[in-house]
PDB file of C-alpha atoms in Angstrom:
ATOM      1  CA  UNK A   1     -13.544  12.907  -2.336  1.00 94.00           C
ATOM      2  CA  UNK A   2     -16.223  14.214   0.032  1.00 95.00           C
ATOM      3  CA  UNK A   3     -18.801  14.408  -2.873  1.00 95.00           C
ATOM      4  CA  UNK A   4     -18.744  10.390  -3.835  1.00 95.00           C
ATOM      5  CA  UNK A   5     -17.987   9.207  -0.178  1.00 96.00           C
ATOM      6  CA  UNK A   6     -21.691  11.213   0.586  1.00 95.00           C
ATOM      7  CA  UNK A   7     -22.707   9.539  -2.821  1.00 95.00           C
ATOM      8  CA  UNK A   8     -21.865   6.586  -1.656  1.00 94.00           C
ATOM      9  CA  UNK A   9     -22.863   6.712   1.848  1.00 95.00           C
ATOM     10  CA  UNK A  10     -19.996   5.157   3.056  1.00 97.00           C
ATOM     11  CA  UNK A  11     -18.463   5.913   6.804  1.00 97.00           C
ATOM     12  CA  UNK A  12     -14.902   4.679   6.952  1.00 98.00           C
ATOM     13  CA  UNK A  13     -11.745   5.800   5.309  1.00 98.00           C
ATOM     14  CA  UNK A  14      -8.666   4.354   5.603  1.00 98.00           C
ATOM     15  CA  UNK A  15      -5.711   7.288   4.245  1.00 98.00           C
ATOM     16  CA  UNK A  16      -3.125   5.105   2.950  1.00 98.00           C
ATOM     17  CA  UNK A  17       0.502   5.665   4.155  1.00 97.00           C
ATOM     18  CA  UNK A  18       1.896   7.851   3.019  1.00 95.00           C
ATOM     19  CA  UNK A  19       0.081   9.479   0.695  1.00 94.00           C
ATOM     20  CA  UNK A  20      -2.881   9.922   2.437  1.00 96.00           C
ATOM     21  CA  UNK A  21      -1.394  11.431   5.025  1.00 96.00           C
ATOM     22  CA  UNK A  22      -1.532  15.300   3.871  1.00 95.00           C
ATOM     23  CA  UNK A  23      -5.033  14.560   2.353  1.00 96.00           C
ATOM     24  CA  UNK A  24      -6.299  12.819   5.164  1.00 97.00           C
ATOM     25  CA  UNK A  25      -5.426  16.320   7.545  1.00 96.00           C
ATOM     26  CA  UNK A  26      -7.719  18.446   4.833  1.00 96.00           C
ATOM     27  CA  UNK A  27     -10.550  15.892   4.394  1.00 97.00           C
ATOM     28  CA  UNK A  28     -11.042  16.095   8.039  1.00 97.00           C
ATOM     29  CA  UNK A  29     -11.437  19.362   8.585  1.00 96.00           C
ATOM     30  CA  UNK A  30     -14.144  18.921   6.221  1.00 94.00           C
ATOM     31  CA  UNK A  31     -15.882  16.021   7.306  1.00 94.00           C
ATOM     32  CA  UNK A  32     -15.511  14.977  11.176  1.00 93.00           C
ATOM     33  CA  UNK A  33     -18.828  12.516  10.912  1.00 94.00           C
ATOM     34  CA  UNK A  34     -16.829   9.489   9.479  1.00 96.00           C
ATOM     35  CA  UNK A  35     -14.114   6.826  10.813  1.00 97.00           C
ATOM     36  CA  UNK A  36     -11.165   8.026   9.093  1.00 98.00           C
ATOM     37  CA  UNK A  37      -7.874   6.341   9.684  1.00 98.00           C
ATOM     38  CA  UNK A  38      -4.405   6.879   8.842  1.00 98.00           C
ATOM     39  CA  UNK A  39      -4.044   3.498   7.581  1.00 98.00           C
ATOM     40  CA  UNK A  40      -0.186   2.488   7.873  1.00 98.00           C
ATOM     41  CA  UNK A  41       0.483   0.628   5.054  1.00 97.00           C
ATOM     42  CA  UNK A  42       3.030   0.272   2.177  1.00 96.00           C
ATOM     43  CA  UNK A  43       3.056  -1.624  -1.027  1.00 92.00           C
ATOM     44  CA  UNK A  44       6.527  -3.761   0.564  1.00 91.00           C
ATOM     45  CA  UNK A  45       3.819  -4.250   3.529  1.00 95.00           C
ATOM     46  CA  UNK A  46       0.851  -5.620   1.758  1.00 96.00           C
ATOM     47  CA  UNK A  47       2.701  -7.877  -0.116  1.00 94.00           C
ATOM     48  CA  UNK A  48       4.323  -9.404   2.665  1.00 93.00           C
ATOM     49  CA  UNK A  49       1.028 -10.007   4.254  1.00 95.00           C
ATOM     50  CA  UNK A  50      -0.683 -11.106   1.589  1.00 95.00           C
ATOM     51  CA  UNK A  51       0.719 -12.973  -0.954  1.00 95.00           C
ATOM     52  CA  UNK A  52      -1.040 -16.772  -0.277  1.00 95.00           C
ATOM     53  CA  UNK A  53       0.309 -18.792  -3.355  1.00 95.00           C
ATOM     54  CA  UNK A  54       3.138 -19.199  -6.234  1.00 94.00           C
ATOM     55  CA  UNK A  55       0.937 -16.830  -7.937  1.00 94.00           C
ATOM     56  CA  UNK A  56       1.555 -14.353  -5.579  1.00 94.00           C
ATOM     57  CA  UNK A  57       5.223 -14.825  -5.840  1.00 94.00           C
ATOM     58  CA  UNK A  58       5.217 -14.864 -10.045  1.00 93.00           C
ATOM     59  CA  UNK A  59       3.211 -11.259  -9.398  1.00 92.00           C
ATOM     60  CA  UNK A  60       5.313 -10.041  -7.517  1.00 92.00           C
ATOM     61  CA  UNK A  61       8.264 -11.385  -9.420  1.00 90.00           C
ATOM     62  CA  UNK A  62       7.183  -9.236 -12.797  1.00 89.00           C
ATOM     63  CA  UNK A  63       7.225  -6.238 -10.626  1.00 87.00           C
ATOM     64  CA  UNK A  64      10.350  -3.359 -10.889  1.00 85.00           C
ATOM     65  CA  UNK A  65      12.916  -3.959  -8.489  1.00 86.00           C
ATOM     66  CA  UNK A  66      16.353  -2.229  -8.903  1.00 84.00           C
ATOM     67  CA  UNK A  67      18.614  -3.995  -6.638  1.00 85.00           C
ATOM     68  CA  UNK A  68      19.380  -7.808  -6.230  1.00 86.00           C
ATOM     69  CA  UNK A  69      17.938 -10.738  -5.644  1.00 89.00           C
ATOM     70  CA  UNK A  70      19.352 -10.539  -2.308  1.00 88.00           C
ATOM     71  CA  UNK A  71      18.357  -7.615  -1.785  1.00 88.00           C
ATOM     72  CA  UNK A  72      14.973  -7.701  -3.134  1.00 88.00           C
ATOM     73  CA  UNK A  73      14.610 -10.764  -0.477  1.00 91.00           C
ATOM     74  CA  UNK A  74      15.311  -8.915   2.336  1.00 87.00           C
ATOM     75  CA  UNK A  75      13.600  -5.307   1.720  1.00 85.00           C
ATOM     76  CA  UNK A  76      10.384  -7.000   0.142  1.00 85.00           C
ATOM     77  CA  UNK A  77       9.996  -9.953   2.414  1.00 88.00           C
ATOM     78  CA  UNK A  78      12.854  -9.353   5.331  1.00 84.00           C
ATOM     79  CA  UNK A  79      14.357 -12.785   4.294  1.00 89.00           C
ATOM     80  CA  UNK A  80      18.279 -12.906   4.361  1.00 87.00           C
ATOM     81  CA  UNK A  81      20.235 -15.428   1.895  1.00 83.00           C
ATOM     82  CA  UNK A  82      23.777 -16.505   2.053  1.00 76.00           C
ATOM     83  CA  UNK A  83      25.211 -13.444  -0.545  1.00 65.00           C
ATOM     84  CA  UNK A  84      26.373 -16.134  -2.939  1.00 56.00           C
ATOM     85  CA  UNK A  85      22.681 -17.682  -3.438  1.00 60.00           C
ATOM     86  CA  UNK A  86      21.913 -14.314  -4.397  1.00 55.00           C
ATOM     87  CA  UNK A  87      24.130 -14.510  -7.191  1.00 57.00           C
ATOM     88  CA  UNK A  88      21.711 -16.530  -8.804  1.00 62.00           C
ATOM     89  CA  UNK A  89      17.853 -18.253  -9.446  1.00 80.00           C
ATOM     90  CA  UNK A  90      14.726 -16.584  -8.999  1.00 88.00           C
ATOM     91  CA  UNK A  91      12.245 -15.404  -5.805  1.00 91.00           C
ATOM     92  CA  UNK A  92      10.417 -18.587  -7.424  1.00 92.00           C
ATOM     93  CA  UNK A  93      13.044 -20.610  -6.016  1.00 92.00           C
ATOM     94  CA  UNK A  94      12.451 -19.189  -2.799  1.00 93.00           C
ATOM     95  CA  UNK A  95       8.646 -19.841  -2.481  1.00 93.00           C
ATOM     96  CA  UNK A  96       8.594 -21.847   0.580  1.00 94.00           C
ATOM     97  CA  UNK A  97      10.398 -19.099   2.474  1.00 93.00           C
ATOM     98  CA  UNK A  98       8.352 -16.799   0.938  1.00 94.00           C
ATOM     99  CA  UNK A  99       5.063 -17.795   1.922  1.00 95.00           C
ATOM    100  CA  UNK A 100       6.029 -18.816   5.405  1.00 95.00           C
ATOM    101  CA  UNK A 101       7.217 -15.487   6.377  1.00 93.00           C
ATOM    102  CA  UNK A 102       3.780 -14.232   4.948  1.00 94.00           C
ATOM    103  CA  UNK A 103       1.931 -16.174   7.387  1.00 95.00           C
ATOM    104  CA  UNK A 104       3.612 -14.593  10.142  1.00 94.00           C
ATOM    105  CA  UNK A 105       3.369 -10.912   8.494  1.00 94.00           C
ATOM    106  CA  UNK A 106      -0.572 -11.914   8.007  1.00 95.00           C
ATOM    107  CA  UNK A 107      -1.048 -12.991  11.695  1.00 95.00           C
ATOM    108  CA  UNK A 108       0.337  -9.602  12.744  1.00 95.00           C
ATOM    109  CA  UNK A 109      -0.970  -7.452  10.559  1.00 96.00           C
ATOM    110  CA  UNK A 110      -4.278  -8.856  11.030  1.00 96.00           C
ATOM    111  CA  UNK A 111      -3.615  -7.887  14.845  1.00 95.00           C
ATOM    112  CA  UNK A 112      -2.995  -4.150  13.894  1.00 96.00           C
ATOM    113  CA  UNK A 113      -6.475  -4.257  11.568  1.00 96.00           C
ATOM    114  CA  UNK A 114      -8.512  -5.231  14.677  1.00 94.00           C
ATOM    115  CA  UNK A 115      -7.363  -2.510  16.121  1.00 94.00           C
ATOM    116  CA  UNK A 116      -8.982  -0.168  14.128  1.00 96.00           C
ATOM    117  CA  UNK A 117     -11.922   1.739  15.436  1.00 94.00           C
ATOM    118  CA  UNK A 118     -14.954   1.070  12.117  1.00 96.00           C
ATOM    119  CA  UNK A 119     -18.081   2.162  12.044  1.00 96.00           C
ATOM    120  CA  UNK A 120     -20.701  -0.397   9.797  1.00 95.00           C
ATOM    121  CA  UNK A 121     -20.407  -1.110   6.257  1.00 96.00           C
ATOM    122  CA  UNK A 122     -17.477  -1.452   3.547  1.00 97.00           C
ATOM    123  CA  UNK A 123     -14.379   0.972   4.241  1.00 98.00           C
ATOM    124  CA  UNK A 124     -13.498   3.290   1.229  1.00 98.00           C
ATOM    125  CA  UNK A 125      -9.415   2.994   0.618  1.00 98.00           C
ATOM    126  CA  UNK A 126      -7.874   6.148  -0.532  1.00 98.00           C
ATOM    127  CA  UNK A 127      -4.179   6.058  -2.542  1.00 96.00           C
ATOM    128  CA  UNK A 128      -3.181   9.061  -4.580  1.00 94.00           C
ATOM    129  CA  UNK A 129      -2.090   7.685  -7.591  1.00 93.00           C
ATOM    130  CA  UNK A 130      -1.064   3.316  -7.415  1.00 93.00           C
ATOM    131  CA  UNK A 131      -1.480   0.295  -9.287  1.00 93.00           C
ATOM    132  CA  UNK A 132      -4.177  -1.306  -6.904  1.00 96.00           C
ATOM    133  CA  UNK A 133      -1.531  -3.754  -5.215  1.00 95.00           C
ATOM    134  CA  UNK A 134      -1.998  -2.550  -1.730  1.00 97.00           C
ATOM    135  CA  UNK A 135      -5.665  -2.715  -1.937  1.00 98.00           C
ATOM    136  CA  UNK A 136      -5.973  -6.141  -3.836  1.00 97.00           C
ATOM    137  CA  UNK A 137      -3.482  -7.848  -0.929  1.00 97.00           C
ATOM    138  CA  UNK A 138      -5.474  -5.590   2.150  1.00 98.00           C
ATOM    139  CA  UNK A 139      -9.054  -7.049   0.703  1.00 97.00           C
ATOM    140  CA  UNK A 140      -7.613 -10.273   1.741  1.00 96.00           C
ATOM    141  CA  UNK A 141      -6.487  -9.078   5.425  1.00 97.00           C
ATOM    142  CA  UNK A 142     -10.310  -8.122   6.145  1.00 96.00           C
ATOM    143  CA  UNK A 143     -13.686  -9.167   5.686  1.00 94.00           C
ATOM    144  CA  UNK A 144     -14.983  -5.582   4.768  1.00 96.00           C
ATOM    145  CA  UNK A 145     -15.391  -4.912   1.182  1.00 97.00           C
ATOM    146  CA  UNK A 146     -12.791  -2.033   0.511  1.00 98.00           C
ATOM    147  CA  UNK A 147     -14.175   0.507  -2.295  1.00 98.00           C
ATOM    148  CA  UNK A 148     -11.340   2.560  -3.654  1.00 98.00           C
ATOM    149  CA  UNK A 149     -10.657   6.042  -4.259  1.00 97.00           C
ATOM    150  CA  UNK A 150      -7.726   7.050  -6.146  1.00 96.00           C
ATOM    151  CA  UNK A 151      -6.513  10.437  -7.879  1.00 92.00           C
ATOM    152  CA  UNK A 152      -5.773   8.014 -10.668  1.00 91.00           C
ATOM    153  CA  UNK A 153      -4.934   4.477 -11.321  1.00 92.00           C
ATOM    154  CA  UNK A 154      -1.552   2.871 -13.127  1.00 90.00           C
ATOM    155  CA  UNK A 155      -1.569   0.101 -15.330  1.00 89.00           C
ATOM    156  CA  UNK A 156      -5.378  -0.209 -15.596  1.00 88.00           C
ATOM    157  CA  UNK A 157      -5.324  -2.821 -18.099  1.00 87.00           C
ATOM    158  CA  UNK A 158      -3.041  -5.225 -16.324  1.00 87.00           C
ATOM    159  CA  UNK A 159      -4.986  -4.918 -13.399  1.00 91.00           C
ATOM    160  CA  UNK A 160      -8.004  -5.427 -14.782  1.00 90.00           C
ATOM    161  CA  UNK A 161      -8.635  -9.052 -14.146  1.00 92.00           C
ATOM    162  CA  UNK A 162      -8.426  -8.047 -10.398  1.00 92.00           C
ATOM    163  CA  UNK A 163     -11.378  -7.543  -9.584  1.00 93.00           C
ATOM    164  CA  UNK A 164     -10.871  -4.488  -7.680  1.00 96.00           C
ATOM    165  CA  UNK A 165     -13.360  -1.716  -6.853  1.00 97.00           C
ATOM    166  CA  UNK A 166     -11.293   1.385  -7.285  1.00 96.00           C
ATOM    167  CA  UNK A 167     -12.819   4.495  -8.571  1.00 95.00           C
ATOM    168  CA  UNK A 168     -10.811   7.049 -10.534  1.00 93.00           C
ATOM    169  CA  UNK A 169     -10.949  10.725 -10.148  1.00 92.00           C
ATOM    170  CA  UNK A 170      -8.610  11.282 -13.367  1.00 88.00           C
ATOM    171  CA  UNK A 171      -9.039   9.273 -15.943  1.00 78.00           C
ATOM    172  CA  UNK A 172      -7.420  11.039 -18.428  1.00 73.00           C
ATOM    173  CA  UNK A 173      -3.794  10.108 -18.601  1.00 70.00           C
ATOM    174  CA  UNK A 174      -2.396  13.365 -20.234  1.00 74.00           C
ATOM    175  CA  UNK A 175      -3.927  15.068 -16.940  1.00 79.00           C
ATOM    176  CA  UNK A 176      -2.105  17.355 -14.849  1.00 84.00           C
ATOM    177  CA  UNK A 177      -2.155  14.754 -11.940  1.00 83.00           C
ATOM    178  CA  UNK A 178      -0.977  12.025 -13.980  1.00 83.00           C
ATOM    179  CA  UNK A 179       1.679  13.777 -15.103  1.00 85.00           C
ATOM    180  CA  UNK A 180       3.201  15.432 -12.100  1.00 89.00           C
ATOM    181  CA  UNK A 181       2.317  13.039  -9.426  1.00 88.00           C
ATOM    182  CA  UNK A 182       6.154  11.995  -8.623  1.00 88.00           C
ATOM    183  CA  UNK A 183       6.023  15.532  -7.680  1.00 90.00           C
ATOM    184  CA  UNK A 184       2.739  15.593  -5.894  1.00 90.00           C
ATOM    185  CA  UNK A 185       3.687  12.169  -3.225  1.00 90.00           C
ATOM    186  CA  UNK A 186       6.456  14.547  -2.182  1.00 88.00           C
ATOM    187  CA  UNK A 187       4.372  16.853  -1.104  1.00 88.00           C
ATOM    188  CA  UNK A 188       1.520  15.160   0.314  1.00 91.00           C
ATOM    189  CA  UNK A 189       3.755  12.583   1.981  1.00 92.00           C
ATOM    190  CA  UNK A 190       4.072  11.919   5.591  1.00 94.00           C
ATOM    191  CA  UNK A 191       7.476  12.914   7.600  1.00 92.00           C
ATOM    192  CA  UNK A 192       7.385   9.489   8.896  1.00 94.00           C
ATOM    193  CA  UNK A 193       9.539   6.917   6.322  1.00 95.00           C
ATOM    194  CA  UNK A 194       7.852   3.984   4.699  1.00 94.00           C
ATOM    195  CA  UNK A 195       6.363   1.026   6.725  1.00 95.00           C
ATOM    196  CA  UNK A 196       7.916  -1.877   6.104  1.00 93.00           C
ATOM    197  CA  UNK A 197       5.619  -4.991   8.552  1.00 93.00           C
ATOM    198  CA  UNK A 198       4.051  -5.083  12.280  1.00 94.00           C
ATOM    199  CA  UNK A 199       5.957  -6.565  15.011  1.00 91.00           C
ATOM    200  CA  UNK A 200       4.019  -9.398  17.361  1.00 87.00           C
ATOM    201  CA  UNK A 201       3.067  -6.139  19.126  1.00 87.00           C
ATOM    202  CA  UNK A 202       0.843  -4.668  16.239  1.00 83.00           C
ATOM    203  CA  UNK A 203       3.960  -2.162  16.337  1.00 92.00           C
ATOM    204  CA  UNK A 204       4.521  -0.529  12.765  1.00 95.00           C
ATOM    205  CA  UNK A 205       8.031  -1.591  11.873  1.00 94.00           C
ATOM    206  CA  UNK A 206       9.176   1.201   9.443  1.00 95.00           C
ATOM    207  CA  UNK A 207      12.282   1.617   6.933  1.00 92.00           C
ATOM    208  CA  UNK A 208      14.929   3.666   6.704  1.00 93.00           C
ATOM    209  CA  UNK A 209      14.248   7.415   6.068  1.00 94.00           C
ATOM    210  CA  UNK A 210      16.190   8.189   2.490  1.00 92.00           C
ATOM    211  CA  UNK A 211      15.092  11.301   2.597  1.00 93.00           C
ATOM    212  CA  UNK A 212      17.660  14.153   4.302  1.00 95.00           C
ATOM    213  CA  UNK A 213      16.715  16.600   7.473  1.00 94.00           C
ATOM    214  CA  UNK A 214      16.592  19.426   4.287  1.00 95.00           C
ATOM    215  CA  UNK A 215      14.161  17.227   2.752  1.00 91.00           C
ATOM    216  CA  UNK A 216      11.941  16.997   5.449  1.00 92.00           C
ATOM    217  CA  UNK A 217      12.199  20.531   6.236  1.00 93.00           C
ATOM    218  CA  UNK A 218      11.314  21.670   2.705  1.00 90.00           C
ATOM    219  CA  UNK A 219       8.156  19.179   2.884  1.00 85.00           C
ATOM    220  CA  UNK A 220       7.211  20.308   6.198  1.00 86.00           C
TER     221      UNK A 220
END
């Protein structure tokens, strides 16, 4: 990671939560010359931010959720339905509501982003191992081009029509990383839980923790 961000010149680093978070403590006592960030993020909290469009909603729509459509309303988006609509229909048929809470997400998150100490230039936007959703719905938060570096990349073929810059270290998916990384984002986690959206404050507003005080200990 040190190698290609000197490669590439680049002087900001947003660590994605929580992956980043472990990495983030070991690149820096490497490298102190850059801007480097604990970015607090989640996939759940780009999307609410970002998503613009019904095109947002059918992509987020094909994604896994194990739960209900009630359910997937109010964790994804913090929307709450009547528990007999969510017997029923799709988050297409919620589209308005979905998109208007996204406005307010945006305006807040935007809030936390100017925040953020930058030096000039892009910002290179470290994950361990994703998709590319955070990064494709963050590039629309801020006007800095957003170069990502990830241990390796899911899906690459569905999102390759992205456009996203996202460099892999692993390409190989038979690679030790690949295979173990469920494993590995227990360990490099952060002890705080997942963020979930900013308050009007620019306050992270974070889940519930799932994992147990054993958990934690055993990370820690």
């Amino acid at each position: 990671l040190y190698r290609q961000m000197s490669r590439e010149g680049l002087r900001n680093m947003w660590f994605c939560a929580r992956d980043g978070y472990l990495i983030q403590n070991l690149y820096d006592q490497l490298d102190d010359s850059i801007c480097s960030v604990y970015f607090l993020t989640s996939r759940f909290a780009a999307i609410r931010a970002g998503m613009e469009d019904e095109e947002d909603v059918r992509y987020v729509e094909e994604m896994r959720f194990s739960g209900s459509l009630r359910e997937q309303l109010r964790e994804r988006f913090g929307i709450s339905i009547e528990e007999a609509d969510g017997e029923r229909g799709r988050l297409l048929d919620y589209k308005e509501e979905i998109l208007k809470a996204a406005e307010e997400s945006r305006a807040h998150y935007r809030t936390y982003l100017r925040s953020l100490e930058l030096a000039e230039g892009p910002i290179a936007f470290f994950d361990f191992v994703a998709r590319g959703t955070v990064q494709m719905y963050i590039r629309r938060l801020t006007d800095r081009p957003l170069k990502g570096f990830y241990f390796s990349q899911l899906d690459r073929a569905y999102m390759r029509d992205k456009q996203l810059d996202i460099l892999r270290f692993y390409e190989q998916e038979d690679s030790g990383i690949f295979r173990n990384f469920y494993l590995l984002e227990a360990v490099v986690t952060s002890p705080q839980p997942s963020v979930l959206t900013f308050d009007e404050h620019w306050e992270a507003v974070f889940g519930p923790e799932t994992r147990t005080r054993e958990n934690l200990e055993c990370i820690r």
